[in-house]
mmCIF file of C-alpha atoms in Angstrom:
data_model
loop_
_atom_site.group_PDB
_atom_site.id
_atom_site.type_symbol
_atom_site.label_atom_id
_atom_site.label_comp_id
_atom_site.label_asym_id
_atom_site.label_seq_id
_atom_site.Cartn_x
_atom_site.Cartn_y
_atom_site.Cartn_z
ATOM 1 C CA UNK E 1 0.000 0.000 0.000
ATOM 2 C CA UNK E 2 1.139 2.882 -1.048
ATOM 3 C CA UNK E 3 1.266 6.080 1.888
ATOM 4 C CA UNK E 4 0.774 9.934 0.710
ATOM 5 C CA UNK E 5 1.338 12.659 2.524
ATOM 6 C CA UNK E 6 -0.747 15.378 3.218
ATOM 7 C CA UNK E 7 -0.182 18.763 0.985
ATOM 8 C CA UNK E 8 -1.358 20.779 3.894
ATOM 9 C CA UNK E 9 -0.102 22.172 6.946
ATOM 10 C CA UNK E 10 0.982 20.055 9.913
ATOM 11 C CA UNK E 11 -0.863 20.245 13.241
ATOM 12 C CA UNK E 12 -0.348 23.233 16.117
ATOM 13 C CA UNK E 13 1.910 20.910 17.789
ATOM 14 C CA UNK E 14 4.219 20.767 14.922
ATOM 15 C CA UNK E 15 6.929 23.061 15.175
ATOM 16 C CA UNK E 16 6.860 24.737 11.005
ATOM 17 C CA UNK E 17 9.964 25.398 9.817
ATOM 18 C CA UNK E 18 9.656 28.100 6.997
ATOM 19 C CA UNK E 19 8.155 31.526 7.180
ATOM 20 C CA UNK E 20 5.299 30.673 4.930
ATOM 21 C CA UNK E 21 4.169 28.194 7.515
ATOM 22 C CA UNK E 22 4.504 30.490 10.247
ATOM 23 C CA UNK E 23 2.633 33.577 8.994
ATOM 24 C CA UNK E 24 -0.284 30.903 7.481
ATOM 25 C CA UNK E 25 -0.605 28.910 10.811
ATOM 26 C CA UNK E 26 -0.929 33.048 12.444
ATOM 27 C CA UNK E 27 -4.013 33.977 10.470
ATOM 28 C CA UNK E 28 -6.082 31.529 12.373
ATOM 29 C CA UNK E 29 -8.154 30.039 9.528
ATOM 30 C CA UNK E 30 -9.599 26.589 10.319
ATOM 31 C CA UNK E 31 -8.951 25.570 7.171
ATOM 32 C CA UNK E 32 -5.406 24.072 6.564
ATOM 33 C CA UNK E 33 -2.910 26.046 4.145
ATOM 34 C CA UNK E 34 -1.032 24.172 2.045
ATOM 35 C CA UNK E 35 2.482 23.742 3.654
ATOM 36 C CA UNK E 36 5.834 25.810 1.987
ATOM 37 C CA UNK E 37 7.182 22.195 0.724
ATOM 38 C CA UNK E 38 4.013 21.199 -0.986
ATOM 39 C CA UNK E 39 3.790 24.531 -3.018
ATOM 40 C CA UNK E 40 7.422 23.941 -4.057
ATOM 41 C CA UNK E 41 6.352 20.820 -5.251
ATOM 42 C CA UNK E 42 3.597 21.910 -7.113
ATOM 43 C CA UNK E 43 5.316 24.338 -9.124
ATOM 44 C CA UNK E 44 7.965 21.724 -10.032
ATOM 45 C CA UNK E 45 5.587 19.282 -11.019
ATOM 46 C CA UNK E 46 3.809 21.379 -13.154
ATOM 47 C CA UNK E 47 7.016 22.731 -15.040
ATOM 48 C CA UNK E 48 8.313 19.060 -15.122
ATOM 49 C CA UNK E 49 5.144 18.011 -16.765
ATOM 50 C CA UNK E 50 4.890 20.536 -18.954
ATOM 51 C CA UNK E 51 8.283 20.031 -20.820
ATOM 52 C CA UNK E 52 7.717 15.890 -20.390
ATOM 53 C CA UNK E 53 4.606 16.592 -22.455
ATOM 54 C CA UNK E 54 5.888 19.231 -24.993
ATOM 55 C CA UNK E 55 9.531 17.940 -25.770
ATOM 56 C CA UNK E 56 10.188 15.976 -29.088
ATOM 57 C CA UNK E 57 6.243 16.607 -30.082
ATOM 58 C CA UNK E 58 5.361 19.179 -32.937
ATOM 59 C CA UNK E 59 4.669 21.529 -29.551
ATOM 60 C CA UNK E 60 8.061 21.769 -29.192
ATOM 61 C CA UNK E 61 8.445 24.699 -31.122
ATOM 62 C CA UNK E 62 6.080 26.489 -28.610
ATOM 63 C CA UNK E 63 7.728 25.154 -25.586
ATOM 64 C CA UNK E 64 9.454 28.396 -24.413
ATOM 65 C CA UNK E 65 6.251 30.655 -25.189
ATOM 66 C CA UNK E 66 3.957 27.967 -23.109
ATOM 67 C CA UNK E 67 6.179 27.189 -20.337
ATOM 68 C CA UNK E 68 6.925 31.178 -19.901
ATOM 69 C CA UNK E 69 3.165 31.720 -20.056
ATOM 70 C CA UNK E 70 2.445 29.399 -17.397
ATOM 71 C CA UNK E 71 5.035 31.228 -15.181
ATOM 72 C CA UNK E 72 3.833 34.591 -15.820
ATOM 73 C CA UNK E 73 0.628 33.269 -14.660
ATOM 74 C CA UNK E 74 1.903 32.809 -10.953
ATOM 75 C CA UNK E 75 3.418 35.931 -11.520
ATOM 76 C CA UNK E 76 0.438 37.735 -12.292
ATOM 77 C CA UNK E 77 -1.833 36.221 -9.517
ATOM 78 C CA UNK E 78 0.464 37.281 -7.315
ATOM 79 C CA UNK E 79 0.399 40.801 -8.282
ATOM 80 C CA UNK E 80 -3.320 40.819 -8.199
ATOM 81 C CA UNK E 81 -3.319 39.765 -4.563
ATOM 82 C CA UNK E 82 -1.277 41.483 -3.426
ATOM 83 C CA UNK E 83 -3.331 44.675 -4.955
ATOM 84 C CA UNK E 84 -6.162 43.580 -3.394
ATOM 85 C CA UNK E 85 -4.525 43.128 0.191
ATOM 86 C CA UNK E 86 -2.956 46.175 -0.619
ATOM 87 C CA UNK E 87 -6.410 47.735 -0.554
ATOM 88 C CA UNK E 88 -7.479 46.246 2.636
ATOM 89 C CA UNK E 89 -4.336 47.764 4.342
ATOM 90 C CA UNK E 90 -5.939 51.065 2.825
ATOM 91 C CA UNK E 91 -9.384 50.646 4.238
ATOM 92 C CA UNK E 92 -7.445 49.262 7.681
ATOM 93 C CA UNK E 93 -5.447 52.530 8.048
ATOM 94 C CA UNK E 94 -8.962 54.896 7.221
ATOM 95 C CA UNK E 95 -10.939 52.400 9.634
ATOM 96 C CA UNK E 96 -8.312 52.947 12.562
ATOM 97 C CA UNK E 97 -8.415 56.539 11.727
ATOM 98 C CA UNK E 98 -11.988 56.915 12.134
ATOM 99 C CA UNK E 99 -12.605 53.889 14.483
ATOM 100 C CA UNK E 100 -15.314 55.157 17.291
ATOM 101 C CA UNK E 101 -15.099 52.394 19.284
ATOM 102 C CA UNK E 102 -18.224 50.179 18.848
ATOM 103 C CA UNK E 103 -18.531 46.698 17.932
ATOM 104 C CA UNK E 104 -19.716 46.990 14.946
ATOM 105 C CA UNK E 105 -16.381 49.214 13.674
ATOM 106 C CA UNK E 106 -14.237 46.974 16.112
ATOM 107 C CA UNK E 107 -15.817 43.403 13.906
ATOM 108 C CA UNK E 108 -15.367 45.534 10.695
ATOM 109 C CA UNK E 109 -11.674 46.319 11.472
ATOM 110 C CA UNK E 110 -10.757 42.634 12.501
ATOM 111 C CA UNK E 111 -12.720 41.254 9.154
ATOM 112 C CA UNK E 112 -10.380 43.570 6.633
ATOM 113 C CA UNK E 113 -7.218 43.029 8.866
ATOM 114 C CA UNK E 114 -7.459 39.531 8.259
ATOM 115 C CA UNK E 115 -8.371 39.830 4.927
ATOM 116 C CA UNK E 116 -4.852 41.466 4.152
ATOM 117 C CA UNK E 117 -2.988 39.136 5.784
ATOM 118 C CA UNK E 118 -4.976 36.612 4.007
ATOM 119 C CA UNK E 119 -3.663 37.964 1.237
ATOM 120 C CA UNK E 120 -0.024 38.415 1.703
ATOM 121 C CA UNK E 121 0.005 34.221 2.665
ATOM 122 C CA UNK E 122 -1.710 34.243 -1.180
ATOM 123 C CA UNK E 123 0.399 36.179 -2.598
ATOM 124 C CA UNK E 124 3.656 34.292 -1.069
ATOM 125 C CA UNK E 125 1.622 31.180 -1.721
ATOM 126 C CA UNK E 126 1.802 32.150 -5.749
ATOM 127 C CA UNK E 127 5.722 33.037 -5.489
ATOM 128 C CA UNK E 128 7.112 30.034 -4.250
ATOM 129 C CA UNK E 129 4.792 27.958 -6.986
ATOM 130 C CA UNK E 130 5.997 30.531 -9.774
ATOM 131 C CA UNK E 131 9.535 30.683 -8.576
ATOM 132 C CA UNK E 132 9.817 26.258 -8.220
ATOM 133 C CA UNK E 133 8.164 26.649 -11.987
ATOM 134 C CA UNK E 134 11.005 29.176 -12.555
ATOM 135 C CA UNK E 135 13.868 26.980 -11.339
ATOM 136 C CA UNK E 136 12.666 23.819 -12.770
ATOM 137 C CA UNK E 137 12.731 25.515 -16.404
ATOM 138 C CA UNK E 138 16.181 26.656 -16.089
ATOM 139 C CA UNK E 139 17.499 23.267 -14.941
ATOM 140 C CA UNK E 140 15.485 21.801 -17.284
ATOM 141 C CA UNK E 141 16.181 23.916 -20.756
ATOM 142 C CA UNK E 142 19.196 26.245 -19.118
ATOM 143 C CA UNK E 143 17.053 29.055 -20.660
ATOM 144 C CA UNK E 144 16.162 32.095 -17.630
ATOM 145 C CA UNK E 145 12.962 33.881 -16.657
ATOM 146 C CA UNK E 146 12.488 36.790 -16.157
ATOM 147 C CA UNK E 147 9.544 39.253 -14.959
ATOM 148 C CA UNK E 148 8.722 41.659 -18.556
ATOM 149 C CA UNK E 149 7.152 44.171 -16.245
ATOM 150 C CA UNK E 150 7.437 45.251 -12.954
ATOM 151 C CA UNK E 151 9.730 44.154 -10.149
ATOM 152 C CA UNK E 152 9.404 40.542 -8.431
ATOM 153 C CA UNK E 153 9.815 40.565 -4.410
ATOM 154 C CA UNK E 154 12.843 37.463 -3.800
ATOM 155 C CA UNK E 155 12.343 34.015 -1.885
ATOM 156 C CA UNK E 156 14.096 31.678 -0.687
ATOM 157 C CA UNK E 157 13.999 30.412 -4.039
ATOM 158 C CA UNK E 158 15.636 33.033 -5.676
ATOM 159 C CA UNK E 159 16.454 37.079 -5.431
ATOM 160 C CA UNK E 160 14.580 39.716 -6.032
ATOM 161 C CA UNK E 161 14.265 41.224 -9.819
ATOM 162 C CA UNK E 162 14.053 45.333 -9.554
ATOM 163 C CA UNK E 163 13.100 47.057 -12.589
ATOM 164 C CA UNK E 164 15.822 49.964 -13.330
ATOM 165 C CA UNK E 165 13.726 53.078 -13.066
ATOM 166 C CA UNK E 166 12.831 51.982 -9.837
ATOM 167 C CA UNK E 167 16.444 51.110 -8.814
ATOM 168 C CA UNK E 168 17.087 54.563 -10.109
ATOM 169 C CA UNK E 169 14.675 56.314 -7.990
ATOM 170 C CA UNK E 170 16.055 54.215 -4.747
ATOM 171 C CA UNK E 171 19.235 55.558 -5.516
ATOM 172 C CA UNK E 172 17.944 59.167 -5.363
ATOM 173 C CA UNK E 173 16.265 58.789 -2.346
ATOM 174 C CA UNK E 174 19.163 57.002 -0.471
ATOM 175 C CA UNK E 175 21.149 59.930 -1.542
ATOM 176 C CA UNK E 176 18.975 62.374 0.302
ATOM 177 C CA UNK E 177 18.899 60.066 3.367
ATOM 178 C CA UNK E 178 15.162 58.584 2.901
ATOM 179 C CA UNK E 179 15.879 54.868 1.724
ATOM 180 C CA UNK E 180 18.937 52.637 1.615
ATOM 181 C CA UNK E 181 18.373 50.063 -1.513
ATOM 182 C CA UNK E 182 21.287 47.886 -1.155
ATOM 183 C CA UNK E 183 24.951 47.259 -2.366
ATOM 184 C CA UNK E 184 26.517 48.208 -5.063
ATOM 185 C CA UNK E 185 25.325 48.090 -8.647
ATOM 186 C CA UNK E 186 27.697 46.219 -10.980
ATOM 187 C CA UNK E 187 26.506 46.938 -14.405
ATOM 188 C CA UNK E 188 27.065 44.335 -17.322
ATOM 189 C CA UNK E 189 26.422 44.504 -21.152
ATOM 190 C CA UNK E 190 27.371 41.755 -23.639
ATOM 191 C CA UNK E 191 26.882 40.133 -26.702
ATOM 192 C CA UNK E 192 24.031 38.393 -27.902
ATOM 193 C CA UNK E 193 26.395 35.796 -29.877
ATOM 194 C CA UNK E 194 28.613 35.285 -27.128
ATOM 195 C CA UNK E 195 26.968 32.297 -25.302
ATOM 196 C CA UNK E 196 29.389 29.663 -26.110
ATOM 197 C CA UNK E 197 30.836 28.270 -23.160
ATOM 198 C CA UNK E 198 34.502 29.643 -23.268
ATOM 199 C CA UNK E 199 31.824 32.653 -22.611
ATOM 200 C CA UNK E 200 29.970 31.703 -19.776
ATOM 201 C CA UNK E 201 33.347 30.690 -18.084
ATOM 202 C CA UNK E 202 34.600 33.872 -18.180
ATOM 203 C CA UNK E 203 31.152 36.153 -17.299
ATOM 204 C CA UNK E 204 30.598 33.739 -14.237
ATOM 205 C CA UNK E 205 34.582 34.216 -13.428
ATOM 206 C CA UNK E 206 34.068 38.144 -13.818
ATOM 207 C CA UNK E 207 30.797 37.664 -11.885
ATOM 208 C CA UNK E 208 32.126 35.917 -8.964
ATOM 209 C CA UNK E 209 35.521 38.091 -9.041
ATOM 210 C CA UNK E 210 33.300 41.175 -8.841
ATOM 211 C CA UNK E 211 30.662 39.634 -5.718
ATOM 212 C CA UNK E 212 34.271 38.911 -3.569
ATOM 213 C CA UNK E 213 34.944 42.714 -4.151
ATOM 214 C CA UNK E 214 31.377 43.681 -3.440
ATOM 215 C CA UNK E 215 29.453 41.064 -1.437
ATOM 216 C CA UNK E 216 26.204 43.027 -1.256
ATOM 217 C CA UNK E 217 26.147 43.673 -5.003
ATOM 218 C CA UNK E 218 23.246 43.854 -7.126
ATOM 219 C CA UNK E 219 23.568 42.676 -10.563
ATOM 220 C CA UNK E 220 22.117 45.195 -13.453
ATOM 221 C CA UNK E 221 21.164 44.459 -17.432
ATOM 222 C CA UNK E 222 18.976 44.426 -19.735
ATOM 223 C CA UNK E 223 18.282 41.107 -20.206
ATOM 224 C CA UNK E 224 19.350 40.218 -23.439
ATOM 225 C CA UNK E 225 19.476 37.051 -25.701
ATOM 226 C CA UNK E 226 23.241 35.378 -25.316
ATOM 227 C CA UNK E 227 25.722 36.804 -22.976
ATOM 228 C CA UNK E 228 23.534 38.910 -20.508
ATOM 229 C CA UNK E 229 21.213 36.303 -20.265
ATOM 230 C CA UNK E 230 24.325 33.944 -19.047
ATOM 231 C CA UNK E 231 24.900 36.599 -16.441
ATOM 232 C CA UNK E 232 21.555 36.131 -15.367
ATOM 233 C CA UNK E 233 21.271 33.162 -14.737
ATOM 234 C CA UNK E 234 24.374 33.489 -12.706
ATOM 235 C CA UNK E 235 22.363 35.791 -10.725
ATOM 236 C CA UNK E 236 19.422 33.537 -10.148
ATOM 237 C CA UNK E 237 21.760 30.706 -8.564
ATOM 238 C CA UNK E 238 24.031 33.096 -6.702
ATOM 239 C CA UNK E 239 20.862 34.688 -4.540
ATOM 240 C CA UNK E 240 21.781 38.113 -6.388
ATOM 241 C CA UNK E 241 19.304 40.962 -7.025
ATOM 242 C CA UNK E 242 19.165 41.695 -10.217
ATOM 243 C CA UNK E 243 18.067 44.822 -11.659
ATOM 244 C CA UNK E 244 16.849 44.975 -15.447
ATOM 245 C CA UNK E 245 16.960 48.493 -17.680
ATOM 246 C CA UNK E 246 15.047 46.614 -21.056
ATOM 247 C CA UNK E 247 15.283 48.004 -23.988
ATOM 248 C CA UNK E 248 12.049 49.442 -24.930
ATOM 249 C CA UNK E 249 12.381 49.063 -28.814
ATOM 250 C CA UNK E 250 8.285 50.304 -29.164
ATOM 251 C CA UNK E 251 8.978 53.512 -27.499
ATOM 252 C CA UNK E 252 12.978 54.130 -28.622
ATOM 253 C CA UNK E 253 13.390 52.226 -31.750
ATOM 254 C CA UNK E 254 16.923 51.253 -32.764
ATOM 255 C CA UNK E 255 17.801 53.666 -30.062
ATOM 256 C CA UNK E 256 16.672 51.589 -27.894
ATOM 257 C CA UNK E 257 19.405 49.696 -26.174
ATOM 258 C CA UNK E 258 21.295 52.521 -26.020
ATOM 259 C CA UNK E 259 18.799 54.198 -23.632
ATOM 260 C CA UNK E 260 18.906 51.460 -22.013
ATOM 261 C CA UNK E 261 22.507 52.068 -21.677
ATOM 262 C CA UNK E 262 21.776 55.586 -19.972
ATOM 263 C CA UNK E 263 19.244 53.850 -17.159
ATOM 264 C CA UNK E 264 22.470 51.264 -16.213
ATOM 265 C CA UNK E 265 24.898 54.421 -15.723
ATOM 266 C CA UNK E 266 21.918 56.142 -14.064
ATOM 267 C CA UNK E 267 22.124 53.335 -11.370
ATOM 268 C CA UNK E 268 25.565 54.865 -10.755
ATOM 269 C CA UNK E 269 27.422 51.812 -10.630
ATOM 270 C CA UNK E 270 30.721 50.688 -8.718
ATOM 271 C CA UNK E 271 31.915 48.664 -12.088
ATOM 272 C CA UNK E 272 30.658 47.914 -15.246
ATOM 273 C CA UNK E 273 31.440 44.679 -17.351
ATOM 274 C CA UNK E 274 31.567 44.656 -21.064
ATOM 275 C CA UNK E 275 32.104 41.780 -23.256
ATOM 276 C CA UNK E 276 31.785 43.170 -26.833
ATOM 277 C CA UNK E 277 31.755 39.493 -28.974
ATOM 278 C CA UNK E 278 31.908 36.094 -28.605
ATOM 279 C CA UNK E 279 35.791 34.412 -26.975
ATOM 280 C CA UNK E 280 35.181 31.611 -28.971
ATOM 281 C CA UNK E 281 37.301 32.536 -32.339
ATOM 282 C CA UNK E 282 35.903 29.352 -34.389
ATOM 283 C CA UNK E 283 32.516 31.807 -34.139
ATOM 284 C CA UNK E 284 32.365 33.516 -37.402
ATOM 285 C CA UNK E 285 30.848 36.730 -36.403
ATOM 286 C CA UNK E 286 33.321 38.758 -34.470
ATOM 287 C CA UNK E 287 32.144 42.276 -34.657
ATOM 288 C CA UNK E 288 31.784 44.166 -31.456
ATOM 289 C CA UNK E 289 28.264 44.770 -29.978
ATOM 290 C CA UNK E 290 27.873 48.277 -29.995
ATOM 291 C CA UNK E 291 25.953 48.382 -27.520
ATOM 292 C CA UNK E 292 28.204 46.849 -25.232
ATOM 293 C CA UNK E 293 31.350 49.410 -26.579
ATOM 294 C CA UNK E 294 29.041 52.027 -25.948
ATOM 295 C CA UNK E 295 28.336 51.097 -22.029
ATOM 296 C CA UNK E 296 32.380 51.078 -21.601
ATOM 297 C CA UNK E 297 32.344 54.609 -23.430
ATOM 298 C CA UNK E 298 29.671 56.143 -21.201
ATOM 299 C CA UNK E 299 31.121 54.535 -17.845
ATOM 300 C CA UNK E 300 34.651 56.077 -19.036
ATOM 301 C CA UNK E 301 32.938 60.004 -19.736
ATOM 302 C CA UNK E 302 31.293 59.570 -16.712
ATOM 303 C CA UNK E 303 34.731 58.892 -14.479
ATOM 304 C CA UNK E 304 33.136 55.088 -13.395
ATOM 305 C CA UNK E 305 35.047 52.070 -13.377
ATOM 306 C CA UNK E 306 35.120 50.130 -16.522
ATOM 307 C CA UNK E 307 36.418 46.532 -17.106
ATOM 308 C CA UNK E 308 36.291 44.582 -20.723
ATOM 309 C CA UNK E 309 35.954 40.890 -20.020
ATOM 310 C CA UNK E 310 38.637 39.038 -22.372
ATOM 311 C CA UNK E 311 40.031 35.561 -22.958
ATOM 312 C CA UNK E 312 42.095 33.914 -20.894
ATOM 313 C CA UNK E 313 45.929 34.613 -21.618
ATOM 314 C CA UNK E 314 47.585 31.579 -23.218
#
C-alpha cells in the first residue's frame, strides 16, 4: 500500500519550519494552508510536466512561449493579490483613523485586517509555486525567466528582480537620506552571440571576481538574448538581485538599447562589465556589440570604473 502525505499544513503541535508556515498557521483560519514544501512541489511538477509533455512533439516549437506563459501566470496572480490586500491595508489605516469604538467598527476592522494578511500568505503562496516553476525551467532547458514588467519581491527560491527606473529612484532617495536600496550596482552589457561556453566561463569568473569585491552587489542588465542572459542566470543561482533596464524598442526604436545604456549608468554603478563578442574565435561573427562598446564609453565620460571581459591569456 502505497502512503501519501498530506499537501497541507501540519498540526499546532508541529513546530513549522519556513516563514510561509509560520505567517499561514498566524491567520487563524480553520482551514489548513497548504504547507511551503508542498507549493514547491507543485510548481515543479507542473514545469516538469509541462516540458515531459511538450519535448520531441510538434509543440516543441512552442515550448518556451507555453512554459513562460504558465510562469507569468503565478506571476500575475500574485500581483493581483497582493493589490487587493494592498487595498485592505488602505481601508485598515482609514478604519483605525476613524474607528469610534463600537462593535460593529471593532468586527469591521478585525474582518479587513485579516483579509490582508490573508492575502499576503496568497500572494507568497503564488511566489514560491511561480519561482519552483522558474527553477525547474532553467534546470530543465538552461534558458532564464524573467519578470517583462514590474519588479518581483525574492524568496528563498531566488532574489529579487528590480526594474531599473525603480532602482534609479532608490538611488535618489538614499542619496537624500530617505531609503537605503542595497549594495553596489555592478553593471554588465554583452553580446548576444557570445553564449558559447569559453563565454559563460569567463562572465561567471568576472561575476564571482566582482561579488568577492562587493558582497552586497546587485547585478544590473537588460536582459538580453546570449551573454547577458548567461549573467543572469548566474544571478538567479548566486541569490543576487538583479536589476533589469530593457530596452524598450516600441517607445525608442533602434535607439533603444542605447537608452537602455543611460538607465544602467543612471544606477551609478561601482563597475561595469563589457564583453563586446563572442571568446570563442571558431565563431564567425566577431564584430563588437555596440551596444556593449558604448556602455564602456559612457562609464569612461562619466569617471566610473570600466572593465572589458577578455580571454584567458595563453
Amino acid at each position: 500500500m502505497t502512503v501519501y502525505s498530506s499537501p497541507f499544513s501540519a498540526s499546532a503541535s508541529q513546530k513549522s519550519d519556513s516563514a510561509f508556515d509560520d505567517l499561514s498557521a498566524a491567520l487563524g483560519d480553520p482551514r489548513p494552508h497548504p504547507t511551503e514544501a508542498a507549493l514547491v512541489q507543485l510548481g515543479r511538477a507542473l514545469m516538469t510536466e509541462l516540458v515531459d509533455l511538450l519535448s520531441d512533439t510538434a509543440l516543441e516549437d512552442y515550448q518556451t512561449l507555453i512554459a513562460e506563459a504558465l510562469i507569468g501566470a503565478f506571476h500575475s496572480a500574485a500581483g493581483r493579490i497582493e493589490r487587493d490586500a494592498d487595498r485592505a491595508r488602505d481601508t485598515m489605516r482609514a478604519l483605525d483613523r476613524d474607528f469610534d469604538g463600537s462593535e460593529a467598527a471593532d468586527n469591521e476592522l478585525q474582518e479587513t485586517t485579516a483579509k490582508a494578511r490573508a492575502g499576503d500568505a496568497a500572494t507568497q503562496a503564488c511566489e514560491l509555486i511561480r519561482d519552483a516553476a522558474a527553477e525547474t525551467w532553467t534546470t530543465a532547458t538552461g534558458e532564464v525567466w524573467t519578470a517583462w514588467r514590474g519588479s518581483r519581491r525574492g524568496t528563498h527560491l531566488t532574489a529579487a528582480q528590480l526594474e531599473a527606473k525603480q532602482a534609479i529612484r532608490a538611488i535618489r532617495q538614499r542619496r537624500s537620506g530617505e531609503a537605503d536600496p542595497g549594495g553596489p550596482v555592478i553593471a554588465f552589457r554583452g553580446a548576444p552571440s557570445a553564449d558559447a561556453a569559453e563565454d559563460a566561463g569567463r562572465i561567471f569568473d568576472a561575476l564571482n571576481w566582482a561579488r568577492q569585491e562587493w558582497p552586497d552587489m546587485a547585478l544590473a542588465t537588460t536582459g538580453a538574448k546570449g551573454a547577458e542572459r548567461l549573467a543572469i542566470k548566474w544571478a538567479q543561482q548566486k541569490g543576487v538581485t538583479l536589476i533589469l533596464a530593457r530596452a524598450d524598442f516600441d517607445a525608442h526604436g533602434k535607439a533603444a538599447p542605447f537608452r537602455a545604456n543611460d538607465e544602467l549608468i543612471a544606477l551609478d554603478p561601482a563597475l561595469c562589465l563589457t564583453l563586446v563578442h563572442s571568446l570563442d574565435r571558431s565563431r564567425a561573427d566577431q564584430r563588437p556589440f555596440g551596444p556593449a562598446l558604448n556602455l564602456g564609453q559612457k562609464a569612461l565620460e562619466q569617471g566610473l570604473r570600466h572593465l572589458p571581459i577578455k580571454a584567458r591569456a595563453a
